[in-house]
Short mmCIF file of C-alpha atoms in Angstrom, two decimals:
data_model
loop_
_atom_site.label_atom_id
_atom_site.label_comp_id
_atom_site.label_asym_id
_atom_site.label_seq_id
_atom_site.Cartn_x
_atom_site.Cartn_y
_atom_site.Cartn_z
CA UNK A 1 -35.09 -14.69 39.60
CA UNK A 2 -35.61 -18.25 38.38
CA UNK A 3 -33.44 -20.54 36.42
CA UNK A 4 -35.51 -19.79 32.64
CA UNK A 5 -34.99 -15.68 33.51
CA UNK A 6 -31.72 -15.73 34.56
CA UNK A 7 -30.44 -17.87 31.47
CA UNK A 8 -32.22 -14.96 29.02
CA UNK A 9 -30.37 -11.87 31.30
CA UNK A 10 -26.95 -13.97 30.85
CA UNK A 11 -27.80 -14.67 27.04
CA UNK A 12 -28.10 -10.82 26.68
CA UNK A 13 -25.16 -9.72 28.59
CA UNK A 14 -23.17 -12.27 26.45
CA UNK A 15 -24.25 -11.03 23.32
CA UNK A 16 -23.41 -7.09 24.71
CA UNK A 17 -19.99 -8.21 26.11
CA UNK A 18 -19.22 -9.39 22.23
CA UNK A 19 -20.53 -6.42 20.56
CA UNK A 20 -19.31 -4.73 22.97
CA UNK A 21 -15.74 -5.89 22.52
CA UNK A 22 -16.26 -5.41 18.52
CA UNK A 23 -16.84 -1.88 18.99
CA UNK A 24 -14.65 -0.80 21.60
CA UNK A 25 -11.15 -2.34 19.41
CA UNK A 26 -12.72 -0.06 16.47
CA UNK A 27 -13.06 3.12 18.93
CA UNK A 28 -9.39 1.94 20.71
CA UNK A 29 -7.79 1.90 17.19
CA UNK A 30 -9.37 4.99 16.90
CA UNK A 31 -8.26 7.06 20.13
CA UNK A 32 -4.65 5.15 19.26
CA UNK A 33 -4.10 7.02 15.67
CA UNK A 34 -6.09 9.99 16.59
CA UNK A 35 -3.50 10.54 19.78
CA UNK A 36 -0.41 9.60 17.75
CA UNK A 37 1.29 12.73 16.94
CA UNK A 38 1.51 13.70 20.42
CA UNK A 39 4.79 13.17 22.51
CA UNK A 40 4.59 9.88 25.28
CA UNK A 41 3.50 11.73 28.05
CA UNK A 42 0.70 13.51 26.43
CA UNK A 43 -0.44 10.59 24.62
CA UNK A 44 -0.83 9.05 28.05
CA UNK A 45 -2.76 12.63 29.47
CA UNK A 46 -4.94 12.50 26.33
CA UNK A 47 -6.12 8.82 26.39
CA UNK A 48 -6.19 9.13 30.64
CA UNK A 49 -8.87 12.57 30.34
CA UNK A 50 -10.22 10.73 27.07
CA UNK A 51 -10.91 7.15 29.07
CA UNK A 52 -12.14 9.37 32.22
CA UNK A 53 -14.56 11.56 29.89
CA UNK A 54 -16.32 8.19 28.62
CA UNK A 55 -16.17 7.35 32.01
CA UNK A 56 -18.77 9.84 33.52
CA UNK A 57 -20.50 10.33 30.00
CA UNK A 58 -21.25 6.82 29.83
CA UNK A 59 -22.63 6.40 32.74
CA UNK A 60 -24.04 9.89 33.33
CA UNK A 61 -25.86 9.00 30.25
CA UNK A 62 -27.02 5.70 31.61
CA UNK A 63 -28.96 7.24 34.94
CA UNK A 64 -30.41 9.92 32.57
CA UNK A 65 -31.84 7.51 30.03
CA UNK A 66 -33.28 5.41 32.86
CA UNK A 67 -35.75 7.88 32.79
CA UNK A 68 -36.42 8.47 29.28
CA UNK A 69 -36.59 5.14 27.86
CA UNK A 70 -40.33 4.84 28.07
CA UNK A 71 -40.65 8.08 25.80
CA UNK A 72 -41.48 7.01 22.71
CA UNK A 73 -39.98 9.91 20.68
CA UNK A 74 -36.46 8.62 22.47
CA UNK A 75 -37.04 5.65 21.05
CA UNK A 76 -37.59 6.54 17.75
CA UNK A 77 -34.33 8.82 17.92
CA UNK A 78 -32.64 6.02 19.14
CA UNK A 79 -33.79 3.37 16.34
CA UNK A 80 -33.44 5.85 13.67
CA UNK A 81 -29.80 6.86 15.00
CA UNK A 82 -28.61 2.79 15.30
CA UNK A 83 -30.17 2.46 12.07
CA UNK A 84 -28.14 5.56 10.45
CA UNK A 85 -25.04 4.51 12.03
CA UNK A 86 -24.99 0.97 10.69
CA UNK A 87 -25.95 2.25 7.10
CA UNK A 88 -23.52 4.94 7.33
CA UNK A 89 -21.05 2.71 8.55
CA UNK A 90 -21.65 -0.16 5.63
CA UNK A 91 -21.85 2.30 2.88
CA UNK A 92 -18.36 4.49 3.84
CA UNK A 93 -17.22 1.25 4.23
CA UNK A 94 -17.40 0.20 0.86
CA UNK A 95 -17.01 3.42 -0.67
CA UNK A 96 -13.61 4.90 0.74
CA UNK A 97 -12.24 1.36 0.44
CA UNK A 98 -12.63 1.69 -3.49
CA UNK A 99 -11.74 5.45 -3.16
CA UNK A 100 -8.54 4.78 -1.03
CA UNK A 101 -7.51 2.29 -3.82
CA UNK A 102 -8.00 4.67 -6.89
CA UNK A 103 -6.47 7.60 -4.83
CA UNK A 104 -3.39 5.17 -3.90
CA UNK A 105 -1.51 6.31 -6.70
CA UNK A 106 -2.51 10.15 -6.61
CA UNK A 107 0.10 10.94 -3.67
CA UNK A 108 3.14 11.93 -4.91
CA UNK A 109 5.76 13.79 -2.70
CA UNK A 110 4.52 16.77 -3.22
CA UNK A 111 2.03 16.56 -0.75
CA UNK A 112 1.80 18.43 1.99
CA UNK A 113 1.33 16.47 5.64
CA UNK A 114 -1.87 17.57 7.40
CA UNK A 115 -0.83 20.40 10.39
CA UNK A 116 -1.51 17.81 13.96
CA UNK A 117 -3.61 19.38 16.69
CA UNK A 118 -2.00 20.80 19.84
CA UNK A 119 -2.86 18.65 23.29
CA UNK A 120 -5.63 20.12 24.29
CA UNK A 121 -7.54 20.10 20.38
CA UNK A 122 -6.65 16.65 20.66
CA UNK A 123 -8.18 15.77 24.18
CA UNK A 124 -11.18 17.55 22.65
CA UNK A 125 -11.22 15.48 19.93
CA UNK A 126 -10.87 12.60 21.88
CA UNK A 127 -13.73 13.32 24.08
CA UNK A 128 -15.86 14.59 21.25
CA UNK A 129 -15.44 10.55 19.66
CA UNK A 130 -15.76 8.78 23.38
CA UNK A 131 -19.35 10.63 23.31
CA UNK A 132 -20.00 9.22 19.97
CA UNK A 133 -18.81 5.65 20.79
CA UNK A 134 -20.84 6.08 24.27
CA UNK A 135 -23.95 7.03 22.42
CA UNK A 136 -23.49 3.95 20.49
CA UNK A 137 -22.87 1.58 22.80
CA UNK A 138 -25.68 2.62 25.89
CA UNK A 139 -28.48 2.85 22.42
CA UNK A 140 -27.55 -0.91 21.32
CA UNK A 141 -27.26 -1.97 25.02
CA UNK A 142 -30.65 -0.41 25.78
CA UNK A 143 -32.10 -1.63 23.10
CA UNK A 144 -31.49 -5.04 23.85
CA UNK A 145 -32.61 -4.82 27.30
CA UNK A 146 -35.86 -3.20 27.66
CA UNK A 147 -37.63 -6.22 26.10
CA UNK A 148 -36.45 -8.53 28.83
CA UNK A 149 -38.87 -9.24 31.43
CA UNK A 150 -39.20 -8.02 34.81
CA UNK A 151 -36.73 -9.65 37.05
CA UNK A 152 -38.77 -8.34 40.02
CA UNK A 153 -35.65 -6.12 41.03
CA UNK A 154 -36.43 -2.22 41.96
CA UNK A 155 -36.64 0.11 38.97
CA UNK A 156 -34.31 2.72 38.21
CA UNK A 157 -35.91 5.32 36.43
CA UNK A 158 -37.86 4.22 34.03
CA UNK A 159 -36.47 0.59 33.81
CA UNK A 160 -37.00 -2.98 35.84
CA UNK A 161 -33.17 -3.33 37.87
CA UNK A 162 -32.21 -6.40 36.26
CA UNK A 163 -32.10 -4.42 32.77
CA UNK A 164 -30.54 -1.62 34.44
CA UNK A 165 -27.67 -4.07 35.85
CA UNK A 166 -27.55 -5.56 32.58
CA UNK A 167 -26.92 -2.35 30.58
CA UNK A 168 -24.48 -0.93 33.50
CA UNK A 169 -22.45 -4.16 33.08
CA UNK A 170 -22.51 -3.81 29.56
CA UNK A 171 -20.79 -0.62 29.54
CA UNK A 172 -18.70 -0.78 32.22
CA UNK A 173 -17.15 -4.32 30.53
CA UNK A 174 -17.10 -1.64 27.37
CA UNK A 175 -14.66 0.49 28.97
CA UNK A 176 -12.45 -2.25 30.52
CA UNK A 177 -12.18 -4.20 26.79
CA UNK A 178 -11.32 -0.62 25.56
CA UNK A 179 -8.50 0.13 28.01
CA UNK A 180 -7.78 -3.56 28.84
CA UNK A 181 -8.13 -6.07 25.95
CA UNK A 182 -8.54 -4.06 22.88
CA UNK A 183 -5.65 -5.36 21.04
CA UNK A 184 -6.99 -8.80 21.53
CA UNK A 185 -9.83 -7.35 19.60
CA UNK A 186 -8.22 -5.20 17.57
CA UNK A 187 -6.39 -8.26 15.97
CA UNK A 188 -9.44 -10.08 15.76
CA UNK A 189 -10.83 -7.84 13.15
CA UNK A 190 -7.63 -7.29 11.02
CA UNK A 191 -7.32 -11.13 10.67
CA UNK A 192 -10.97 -11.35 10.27
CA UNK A 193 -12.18 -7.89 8.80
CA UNK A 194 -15.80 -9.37 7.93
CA UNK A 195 -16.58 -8.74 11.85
CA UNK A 196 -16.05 -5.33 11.68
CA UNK A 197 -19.36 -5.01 8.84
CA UNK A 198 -20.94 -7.47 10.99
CA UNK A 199 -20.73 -5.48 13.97
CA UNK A 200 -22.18 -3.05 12.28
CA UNK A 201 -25.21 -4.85 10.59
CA UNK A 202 -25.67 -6.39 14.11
CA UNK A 203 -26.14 -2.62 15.28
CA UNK A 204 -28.60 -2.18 12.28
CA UNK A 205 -30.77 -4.45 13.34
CA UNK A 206 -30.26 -3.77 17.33
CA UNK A 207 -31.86 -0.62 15.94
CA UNK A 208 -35.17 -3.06 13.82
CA UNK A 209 -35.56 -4.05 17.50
CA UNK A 210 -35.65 -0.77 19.06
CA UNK A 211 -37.64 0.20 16.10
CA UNK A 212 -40.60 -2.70 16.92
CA UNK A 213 -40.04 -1.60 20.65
CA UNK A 214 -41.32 2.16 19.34
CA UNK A 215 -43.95 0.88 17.42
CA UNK A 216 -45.43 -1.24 19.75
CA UNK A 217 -45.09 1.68 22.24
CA UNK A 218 -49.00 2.97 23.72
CA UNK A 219 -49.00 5.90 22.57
CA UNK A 220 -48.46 4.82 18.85
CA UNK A 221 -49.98 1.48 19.22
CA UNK A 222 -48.58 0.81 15.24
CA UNK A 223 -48.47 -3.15 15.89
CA UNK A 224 -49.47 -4.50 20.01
CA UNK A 225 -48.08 -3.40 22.73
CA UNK A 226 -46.61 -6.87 24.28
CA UNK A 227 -45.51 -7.93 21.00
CA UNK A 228 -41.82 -7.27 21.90
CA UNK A 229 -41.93 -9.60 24.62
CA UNK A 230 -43.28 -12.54 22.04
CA UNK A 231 -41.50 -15.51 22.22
CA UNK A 232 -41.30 -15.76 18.55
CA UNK A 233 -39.95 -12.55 17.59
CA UNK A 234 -37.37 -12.59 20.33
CA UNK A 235 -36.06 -16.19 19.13
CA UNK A 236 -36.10 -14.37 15.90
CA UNK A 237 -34.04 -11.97 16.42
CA UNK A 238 -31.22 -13.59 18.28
CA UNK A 239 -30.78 -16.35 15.28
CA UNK A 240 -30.71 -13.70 13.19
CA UNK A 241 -28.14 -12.18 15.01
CA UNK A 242 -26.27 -15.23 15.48
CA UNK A 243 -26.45 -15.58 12.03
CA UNK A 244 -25.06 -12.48 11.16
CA UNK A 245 -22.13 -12.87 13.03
CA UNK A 246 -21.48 -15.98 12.20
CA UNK A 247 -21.10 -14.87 8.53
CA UNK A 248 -18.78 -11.95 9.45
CA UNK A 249 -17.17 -14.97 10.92
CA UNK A 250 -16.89 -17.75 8.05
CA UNK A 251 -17.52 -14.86 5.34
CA UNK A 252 -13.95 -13.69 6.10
CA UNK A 253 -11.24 -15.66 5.45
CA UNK A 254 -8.78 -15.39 7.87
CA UNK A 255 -5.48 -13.32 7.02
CA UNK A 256 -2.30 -12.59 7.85
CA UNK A 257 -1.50 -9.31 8.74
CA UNK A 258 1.83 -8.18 7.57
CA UNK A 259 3.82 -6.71 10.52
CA UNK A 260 4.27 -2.69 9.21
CA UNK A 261 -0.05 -3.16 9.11
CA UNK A 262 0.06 -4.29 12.83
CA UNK A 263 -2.02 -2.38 14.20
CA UNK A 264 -2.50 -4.45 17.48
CA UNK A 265 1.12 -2.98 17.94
CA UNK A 266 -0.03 0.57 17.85
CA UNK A 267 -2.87 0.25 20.01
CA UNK A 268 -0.37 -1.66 22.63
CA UNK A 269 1.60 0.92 22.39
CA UNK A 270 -1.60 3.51 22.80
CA UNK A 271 -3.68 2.48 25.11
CA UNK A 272 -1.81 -0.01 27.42
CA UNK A 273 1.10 2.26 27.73
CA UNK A 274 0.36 3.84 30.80
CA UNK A 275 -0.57 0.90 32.98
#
């Protein structure tokens, strides 16, 4: 692999380890609250069989899409799933934020707390959302990678072995920010919430390139087949990328987060717990 190839394959595993670490402190926060009513030691059980079940669906996943990633009806799904998530994402955004703040003064003390799962509901639960995440993250990670050339490694399945490595090391750095450093990125996005929408847009349009990769598949033939691999386009598409996060960047004023808000606490307290 020469000097030119291996700068693109690092480029790309950059840009997954910060999306990457983006998602996973939304999906820690996540596993942290949705754990919370459970006593210590079955918080730690939960988040353990939770971690463990992302585990071997993430990369279960991974072998199994090897093969499939040159279908071009799973790469439609998988556009038109990125594409929904980021919209979806953006738009309940938005909207509960305006419906939390006209609902803020609705709860009185009359209301009655929500009944918590048991343990094993909540492992459930817990495994149901590490699927989602997983989905996520292996769909953006491919995504980015089949449009990298050949690095003249074996194939797995259906793709070259340097984008294989590169979407392995993508999710297995996934799962370490998740159980590792997610309060590092956890804090990132409270002081900076813009990041959190840009993750998202940068998902959206993960999901134009997967959608271009479809189109350009043989079978459809919509626009030509090695137009993915253009210079052009890809230079495109990482400074718009770049350009979208650095507006969730300087779009976002940093903030400071009071300390009952802290959620980097919670997630500590959640996820790091049990090392």
């Amino acid at each position: 692999m020469d000097a030119a190839l291996l700068l693109e394959y690092g480029w790309v595993l950059l840009v997954l380890i910060a999306l990457e670490g983006l998602l996973a402190a939304d999906n820690a926060l996540v596993l942290a609250i949705m754990v919370k009513h459970l006593p210590e030691e079955q918080r730690k059980k939960a988040l353990f069989y939770g971690l463990f079940g992302a585990f071997v669906f993430r990369f279960g996943s991974l072998f199994l899409i090897s093969f499939l990633v040159d279908v071009w009806q799973v790469q439609a799904i998988g556009a038109l799933y990125l594409l929904y998530i980021s919209i979806n994402h953006i738009v309940r955004h938005f909207f509960s934020k305006s419906k939390t703040e006209e609902a803020a003064g609705d709860k009185g003390p009359a209301a009655n707390p929500k009944k918590q799962s048991g343990f094993w509901m909540t492992v459930f639960k817990v495994e149901v959302a590490d699927i989602a995440f997983a989905v996520d993250s292996i769909l953006a990670a491919v995504a980015l990678a089949v449009a990298l050339p050949a690095s003249g490694l074996p194939p797995i399945g259906g793709l070259d072995g340097g984008q294989f490595i590169v979407i392995f090391l993508g999710g297995l750095i996934g799962l370490i920010i998740m159980r590792f450093a997610a309060s590092f990125f956890v804090r990132l996005l409270q002081e900076r919430p813009g990041l959190e929408i840009a993750a998202f847009v940068i998902v959206g349009w993960v999901g134009v390139k997967l959608s271009v990769i479809t189109l350009a598949h043989p079978a459809l033939a919509v626009i030509p087949e090695h137009f993915p691999e253009n210079k052009l386009w890809k230079l495109s598409f990482y400074i718009v990328l770049v350009a979208i996060a650095l507006a969730g960047w300087f779009l976002s004023s940093k903030r400071e987060v009071p300390e009952e808000d802290n959620a980097v606490k919670e997630v500590k307290q959640e996820i790091k717990e049990d090392l």
